[in-house]
Tab-separated table of C-alpha atoms and ligand atoms in Angstrom:
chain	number	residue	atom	x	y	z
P	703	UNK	CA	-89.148	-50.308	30.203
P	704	UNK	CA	-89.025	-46.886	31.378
P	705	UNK	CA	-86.861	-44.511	29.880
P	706	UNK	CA	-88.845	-41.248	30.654
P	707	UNK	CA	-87.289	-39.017	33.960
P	708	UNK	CA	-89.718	-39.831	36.879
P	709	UNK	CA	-90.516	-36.453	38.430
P	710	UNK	CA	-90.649	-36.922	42.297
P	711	UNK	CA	-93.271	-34.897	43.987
P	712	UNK	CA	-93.145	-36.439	46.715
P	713	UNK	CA	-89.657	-35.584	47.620
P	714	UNK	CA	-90.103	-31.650	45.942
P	715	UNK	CA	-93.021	-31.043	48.016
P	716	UNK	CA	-91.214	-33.045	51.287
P	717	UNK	CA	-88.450	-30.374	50.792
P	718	UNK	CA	-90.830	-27.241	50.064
P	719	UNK	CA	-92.397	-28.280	53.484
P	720	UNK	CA	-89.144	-27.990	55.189
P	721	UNK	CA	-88.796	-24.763	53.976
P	722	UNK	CA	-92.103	-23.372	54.803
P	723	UNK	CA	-91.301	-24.679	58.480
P	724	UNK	CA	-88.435	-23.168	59.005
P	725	UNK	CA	-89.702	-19.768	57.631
P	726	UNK	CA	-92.128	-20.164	59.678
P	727	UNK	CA	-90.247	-20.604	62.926
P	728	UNK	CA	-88.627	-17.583	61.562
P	729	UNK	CA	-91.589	-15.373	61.792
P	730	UNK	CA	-92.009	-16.783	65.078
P	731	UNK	CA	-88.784	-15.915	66.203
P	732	UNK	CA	-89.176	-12.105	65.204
P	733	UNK	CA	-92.433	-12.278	67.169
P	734	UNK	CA	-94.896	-12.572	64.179
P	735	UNK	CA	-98.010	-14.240	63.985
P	736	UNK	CA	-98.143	-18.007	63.902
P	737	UNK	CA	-100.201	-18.366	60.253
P	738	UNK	CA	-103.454	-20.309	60.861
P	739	UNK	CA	-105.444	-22.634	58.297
P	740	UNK	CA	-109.109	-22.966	58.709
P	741	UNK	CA	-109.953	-26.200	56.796
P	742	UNK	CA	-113.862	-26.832	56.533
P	743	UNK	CA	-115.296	-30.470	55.626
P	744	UNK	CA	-118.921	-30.645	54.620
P	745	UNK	CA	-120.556	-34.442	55.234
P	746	UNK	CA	-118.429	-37.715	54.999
P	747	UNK	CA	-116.931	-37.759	51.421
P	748	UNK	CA	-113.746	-40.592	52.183
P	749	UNK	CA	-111.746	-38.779	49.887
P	750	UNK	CA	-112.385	-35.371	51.101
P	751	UNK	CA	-111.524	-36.550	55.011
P	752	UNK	CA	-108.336	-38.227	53.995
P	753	UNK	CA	-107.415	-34.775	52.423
P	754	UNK	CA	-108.161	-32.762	55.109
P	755	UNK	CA	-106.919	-35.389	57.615
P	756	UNK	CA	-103.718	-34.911	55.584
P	757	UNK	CA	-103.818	-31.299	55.266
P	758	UNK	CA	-104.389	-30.690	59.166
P	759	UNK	CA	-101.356	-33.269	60.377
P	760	UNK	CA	-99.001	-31.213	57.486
P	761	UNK	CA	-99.992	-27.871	58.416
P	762	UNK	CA	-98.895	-28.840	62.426
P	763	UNK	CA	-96.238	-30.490	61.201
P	764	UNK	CA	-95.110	-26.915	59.512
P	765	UNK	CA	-95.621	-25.310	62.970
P	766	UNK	CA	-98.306	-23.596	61.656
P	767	UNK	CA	-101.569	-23.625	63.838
P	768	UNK	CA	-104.973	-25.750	62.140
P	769	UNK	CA	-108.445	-25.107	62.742
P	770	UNK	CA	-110.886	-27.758	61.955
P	771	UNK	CA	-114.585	-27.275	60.973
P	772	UNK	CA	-116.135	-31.069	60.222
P	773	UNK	CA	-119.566	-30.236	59.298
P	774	UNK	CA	-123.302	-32.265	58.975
P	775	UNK	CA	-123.625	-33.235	55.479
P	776	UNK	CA	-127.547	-31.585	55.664
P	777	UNK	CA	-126.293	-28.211	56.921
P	778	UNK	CA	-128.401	-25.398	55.337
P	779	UNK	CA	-126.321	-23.172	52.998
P	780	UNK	CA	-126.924	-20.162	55.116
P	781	UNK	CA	-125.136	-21.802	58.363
P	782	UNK	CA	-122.287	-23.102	56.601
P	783	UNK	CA	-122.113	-19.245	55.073
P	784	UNK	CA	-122.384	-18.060	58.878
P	785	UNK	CA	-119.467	-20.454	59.486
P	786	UNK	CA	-117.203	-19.125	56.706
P	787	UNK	CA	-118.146	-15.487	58.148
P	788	UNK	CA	-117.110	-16.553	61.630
P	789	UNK	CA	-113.706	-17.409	60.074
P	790	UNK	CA	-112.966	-14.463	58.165
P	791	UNK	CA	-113.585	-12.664	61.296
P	792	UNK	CA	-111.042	-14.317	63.701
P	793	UNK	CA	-107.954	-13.016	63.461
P	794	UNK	CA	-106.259	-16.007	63.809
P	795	UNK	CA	-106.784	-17.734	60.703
P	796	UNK	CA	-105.185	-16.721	57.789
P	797	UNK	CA	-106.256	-19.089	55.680
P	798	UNK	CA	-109.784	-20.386	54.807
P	799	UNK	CA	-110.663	-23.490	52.782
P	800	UNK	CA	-113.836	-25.415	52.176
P	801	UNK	CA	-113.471	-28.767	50.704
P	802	UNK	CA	-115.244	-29.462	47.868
P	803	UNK	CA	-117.107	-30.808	46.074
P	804	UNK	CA	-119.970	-29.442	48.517
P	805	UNK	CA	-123.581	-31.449	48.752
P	806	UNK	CA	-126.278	-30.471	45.445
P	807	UNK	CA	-128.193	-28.092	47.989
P	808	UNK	CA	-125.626	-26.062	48.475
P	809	UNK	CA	-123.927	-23.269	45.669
P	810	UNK	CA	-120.319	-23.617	45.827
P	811	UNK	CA	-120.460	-20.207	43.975
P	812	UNK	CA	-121.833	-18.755	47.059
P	813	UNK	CA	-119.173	-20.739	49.300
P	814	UNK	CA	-116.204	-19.186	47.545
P	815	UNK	CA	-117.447	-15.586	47.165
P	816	UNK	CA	-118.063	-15.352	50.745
P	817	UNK	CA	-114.697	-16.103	51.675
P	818	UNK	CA	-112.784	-12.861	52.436
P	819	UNK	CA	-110.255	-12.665	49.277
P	820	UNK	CA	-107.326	-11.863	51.620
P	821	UNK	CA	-107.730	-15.342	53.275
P	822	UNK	CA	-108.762	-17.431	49.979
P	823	UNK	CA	-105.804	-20.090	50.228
P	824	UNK	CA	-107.199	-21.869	47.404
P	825	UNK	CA	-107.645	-18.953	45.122
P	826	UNK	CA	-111.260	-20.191	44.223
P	827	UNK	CA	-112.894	-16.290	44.654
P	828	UNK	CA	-113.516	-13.963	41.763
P	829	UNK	CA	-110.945	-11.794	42.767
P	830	UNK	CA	-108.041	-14.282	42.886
P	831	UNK	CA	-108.884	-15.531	39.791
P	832	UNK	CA	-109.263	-12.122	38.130
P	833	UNK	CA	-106.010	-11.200	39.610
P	834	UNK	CA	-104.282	-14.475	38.350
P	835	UNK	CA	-105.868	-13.644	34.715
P	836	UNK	CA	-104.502	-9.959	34.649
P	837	UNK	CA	-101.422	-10.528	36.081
P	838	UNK	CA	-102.033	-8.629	39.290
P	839	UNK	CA	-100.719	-10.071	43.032
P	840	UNK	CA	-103.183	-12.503	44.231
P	841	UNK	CA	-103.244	-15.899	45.772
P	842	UNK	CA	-103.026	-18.761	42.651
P	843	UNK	CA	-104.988	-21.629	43.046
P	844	UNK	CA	-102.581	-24.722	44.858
P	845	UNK	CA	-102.232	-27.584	42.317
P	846	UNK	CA	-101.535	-25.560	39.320
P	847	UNK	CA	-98.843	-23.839	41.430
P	848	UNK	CA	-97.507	-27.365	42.211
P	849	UNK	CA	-97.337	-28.147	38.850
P	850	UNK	CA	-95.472	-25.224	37.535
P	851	UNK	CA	-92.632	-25.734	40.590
P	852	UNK	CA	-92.156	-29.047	39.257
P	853	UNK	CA	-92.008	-27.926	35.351
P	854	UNK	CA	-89.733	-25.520	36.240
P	855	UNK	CA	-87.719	-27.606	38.058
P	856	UNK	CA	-87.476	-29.920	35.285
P	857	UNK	CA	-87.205	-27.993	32.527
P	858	UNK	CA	-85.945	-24.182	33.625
P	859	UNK	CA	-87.198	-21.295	30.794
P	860	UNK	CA	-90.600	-22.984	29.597
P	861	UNK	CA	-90.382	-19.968	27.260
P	862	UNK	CA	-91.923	-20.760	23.426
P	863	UNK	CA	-93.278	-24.359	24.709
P	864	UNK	CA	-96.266	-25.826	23.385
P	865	UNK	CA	-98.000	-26.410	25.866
P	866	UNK	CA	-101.599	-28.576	25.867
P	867	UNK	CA	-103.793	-29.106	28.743
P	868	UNK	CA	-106.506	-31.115	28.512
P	869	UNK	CA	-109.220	-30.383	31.126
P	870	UNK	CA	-110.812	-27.284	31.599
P	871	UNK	CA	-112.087	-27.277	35.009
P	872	UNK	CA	-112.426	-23.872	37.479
P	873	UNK	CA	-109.846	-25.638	39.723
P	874	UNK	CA	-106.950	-27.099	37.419
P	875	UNK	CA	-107.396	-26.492	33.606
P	876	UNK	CA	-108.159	-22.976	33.548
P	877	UNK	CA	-105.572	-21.746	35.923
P	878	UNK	CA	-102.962	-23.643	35.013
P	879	UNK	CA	-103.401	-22.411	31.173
P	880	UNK	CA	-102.356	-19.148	32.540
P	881	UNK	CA	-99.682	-19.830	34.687
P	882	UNK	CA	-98.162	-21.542	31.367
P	883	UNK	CA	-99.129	-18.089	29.059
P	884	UNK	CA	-97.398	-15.915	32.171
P	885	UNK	CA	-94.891	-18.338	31.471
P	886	UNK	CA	-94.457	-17.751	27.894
P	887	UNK	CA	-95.875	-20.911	26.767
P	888	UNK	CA	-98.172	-21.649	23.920
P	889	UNK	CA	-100.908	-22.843	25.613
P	890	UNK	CA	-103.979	-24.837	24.194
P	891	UNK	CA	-106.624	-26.063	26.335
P	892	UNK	CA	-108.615	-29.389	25.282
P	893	UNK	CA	-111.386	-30.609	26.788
P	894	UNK	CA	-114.805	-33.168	26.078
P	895	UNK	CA	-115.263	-31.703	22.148
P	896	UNK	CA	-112.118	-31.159	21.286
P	897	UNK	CA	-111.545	-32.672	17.536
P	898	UNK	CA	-108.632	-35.003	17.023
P	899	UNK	CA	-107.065	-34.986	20.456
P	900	UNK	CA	-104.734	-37.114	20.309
P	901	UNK	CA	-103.186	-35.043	17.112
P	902	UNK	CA	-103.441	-32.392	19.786
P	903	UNK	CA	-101.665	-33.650	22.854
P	904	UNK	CA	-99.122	-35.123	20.044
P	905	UNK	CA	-97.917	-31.337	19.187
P	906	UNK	CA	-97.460	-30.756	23.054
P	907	UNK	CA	-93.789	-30.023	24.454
P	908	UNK	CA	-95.707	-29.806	27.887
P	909	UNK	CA	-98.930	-32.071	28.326
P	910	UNK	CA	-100.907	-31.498	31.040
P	911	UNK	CA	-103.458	-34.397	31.979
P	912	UNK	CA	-106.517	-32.887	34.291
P	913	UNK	CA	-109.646	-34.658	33.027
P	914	UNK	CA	-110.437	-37.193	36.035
P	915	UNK	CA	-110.560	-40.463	33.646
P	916	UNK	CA	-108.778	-42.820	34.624
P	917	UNK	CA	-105.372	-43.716	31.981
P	918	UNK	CA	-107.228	-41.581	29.261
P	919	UNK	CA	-104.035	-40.476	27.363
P	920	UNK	CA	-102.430	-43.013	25.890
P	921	UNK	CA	-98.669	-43.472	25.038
P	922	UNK	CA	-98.977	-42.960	20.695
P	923	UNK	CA	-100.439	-39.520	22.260
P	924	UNK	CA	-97.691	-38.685	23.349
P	925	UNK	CA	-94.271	-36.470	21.742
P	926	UNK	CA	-91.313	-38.093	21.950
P	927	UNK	CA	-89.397	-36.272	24.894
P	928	UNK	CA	-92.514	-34.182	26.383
P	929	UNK	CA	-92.857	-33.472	29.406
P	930	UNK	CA	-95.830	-34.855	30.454
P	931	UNK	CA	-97.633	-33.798	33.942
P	932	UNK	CA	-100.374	-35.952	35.271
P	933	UNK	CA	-103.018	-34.591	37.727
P	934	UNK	CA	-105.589	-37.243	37.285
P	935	UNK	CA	-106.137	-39.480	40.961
P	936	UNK	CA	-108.689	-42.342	39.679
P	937	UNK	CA	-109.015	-45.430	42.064
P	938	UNK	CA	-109.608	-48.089	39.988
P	939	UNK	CA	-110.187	-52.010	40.559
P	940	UNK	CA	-106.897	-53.654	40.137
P	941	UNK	CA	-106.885	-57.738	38.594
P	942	UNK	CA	-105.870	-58.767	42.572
P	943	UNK	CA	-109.511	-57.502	43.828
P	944	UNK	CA	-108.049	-54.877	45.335
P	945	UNK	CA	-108.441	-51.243	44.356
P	946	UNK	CA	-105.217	-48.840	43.274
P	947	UNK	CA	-104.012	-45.192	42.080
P	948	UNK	CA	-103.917	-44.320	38.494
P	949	UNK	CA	-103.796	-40.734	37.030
P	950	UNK	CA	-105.380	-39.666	33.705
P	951	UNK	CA	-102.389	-40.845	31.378
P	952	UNK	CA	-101.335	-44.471	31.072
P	953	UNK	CA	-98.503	-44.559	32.539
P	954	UNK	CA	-96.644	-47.487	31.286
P	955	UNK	CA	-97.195	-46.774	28.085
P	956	UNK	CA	-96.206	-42.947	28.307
P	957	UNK	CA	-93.521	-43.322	30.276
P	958	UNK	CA	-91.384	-45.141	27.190
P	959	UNK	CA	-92.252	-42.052	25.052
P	960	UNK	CA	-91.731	-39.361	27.453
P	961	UNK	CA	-88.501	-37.414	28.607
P	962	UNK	CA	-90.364	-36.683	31.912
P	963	UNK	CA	-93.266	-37.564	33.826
P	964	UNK	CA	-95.276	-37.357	37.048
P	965	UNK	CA	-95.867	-40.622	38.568
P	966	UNK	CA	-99.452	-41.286	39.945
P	967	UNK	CA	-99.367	-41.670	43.176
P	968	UNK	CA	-96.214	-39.227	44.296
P	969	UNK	CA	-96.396	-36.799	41.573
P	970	UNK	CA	-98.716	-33.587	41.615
P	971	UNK	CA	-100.420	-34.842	44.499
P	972	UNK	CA	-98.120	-33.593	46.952
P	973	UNK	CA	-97.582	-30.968	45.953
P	974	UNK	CA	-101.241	-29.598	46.199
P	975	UNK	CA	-101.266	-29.596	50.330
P	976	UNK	CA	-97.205	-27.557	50.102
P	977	UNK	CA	-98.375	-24.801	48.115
P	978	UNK	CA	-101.394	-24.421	50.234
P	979	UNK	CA	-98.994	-23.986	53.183
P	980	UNK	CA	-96.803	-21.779	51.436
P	981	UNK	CA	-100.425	-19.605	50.525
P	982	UNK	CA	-101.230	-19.308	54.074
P	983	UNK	CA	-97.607	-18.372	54.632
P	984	UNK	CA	-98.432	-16.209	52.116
P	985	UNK	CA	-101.590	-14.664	53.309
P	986	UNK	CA	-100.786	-13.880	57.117
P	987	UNK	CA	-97.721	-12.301	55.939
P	988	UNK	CA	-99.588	-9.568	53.452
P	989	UNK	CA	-102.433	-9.685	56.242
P	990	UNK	CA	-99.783	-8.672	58.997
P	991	UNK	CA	-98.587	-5.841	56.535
P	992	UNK	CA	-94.817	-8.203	56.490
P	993	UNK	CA	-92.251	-9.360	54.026
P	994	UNK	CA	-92.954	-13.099	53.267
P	995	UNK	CA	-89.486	-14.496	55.011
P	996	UNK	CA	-87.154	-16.391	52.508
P	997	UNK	CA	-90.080	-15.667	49.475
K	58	GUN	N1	-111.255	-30.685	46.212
K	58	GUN	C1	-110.344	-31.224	45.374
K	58	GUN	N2	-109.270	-30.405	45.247
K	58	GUN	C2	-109.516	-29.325	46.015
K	58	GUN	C3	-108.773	-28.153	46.311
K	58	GUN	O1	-107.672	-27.908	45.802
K	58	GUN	N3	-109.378	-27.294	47.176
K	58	GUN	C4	-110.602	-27.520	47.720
K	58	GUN	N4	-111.103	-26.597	48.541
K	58	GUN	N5	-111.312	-28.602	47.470
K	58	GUN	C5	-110.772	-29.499	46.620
């Protein structure tokens, strides 16, 4: 039985599109740019081209414009560099991302810090992440974002929470600890060595699972009444031969100790691919020298 409140990404990030498209047509309509997003696939990762398959088809359905960049898996580092440079030049992209993970030969590192900072939709560079850690404007790294629209939305003030994330990777765990400290949460990140953690994630009013194994975090884990935010996307085998979606958190067992909790699929997921819209929104506007309509 589930008792927990099933937060609906999908439909949050369904209406968050909407917006961005009409805001869009707005800057249009005052004869602004259209914003552009540059999205650049390395090799023939299936999960990577269903997410950038995905990405291009929402960003055109946003009436924003898409540039695609599907690259040879055995490109050298320094042409896939001399593509990123090509991008930052053109002044019609606003936005540049580079799906990763990239292949061993090439440094991500080196990726990310040549993307020009204005343009870095995915908040990945040095300086976005710096910014994001001081408090400064920047652009904040997508999921994180999408997972602090949809505790806000379910819980309002997230002032004096304790919050626990366990995870501490460059693209989820760290950032999202400090969007939940700008937030006035108590934050505690877990990860691998952590000692006891399911005492741990048991003190958590917020939970956030971002570890990448698949129904980790069981239910006894779990506060009664937490919120609990799953970011985890595991395919697993499922007992009919066929293959299906979990997250990081059991979900059947967590949702009957829960008060809230992100479904896997249809939770976080979503929301990823609208706040990278709403960053290249974002981006053209400061780019332009404009005021971000409806922001
Ligand atoms: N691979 C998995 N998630 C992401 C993301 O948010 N951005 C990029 N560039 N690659 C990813």
């Amino acid at each position: 039985m589930t008792t927990a409140k099933l937060i609906d990404g999908k439909a949050f990030a369904g209406q968050m599109r909407e917006n961005i498209g009409r805001r869009v047509a707005s800057l249009k309509e005052e004869h602004g740019p259209v914003p552009g997003l540059a999205a650049v696939l390395v090799g023939e990762d299936p999960a990577s081209q269903v997410y950038v398959r995905n990405k291009e088809k929402q960003t055109a359905e946003a009436g924003m414009a898409s540039v695609g960049r599907k690259l040879q898996a055995d490109i050298s580092q320094e042409d896939l560099l001399a593509v990123v440079a090509e991008l930052n030049a053109d002044p019609s992209v606003h936005g540049i991302l580079v799906q990763l993970p990239l292949p061993d030969h090439i440094s991500d590192k080196a990726v990310i810090e040549t993307i020009n900072v204005a343009k870095d939709v995915d908040g990945f560079h040095p300086v976005n992440v710096g910014a994001l850690s001081s408090g400064d404007e920047g652009l904040v790294p997508c999921t994180p974002r999408g997972c602090m629209m949809l505790l806000k939305d379910t819980l309002g003030d997230l002032t004096g929470k304790n919050a626990v994330v366990v995870g501490r990777s460059n693209i989820v765990g760290k950032p999202i600890a400090q969007l939940l400290l700008a937030a006035n949460c108590t934050v505690t990140i877990a990860h691998s060595r952590t000692q006891d953690l399911p005492g741990l994630c048991r003190t958590a009013d917020i939970l956030i699972a971002a570890v990448g194994r698949a129904q980790m975090i069981k239910g006894d884990w779990i506060k009664p009444g937490a919120t609990v935010i799953d970011v985890g996307i595991n395919r697993i085998d499922a007992d009919d031969g066929k293959s299906r979606l979990v997250g990081d958190v059991d979900f059947n067992e967590a949702a009957q100790v829960a008060g809230a909790i992100t479904p896997v699929p249809g939770g976080v997921g979503p929301m990823t691919i609208a706040c990278l819209l709403e960053n290249t929104l974002i981006a053209c506007c400061r780019q332009n020298g404009l005021e971000v309509p409806g922001a």
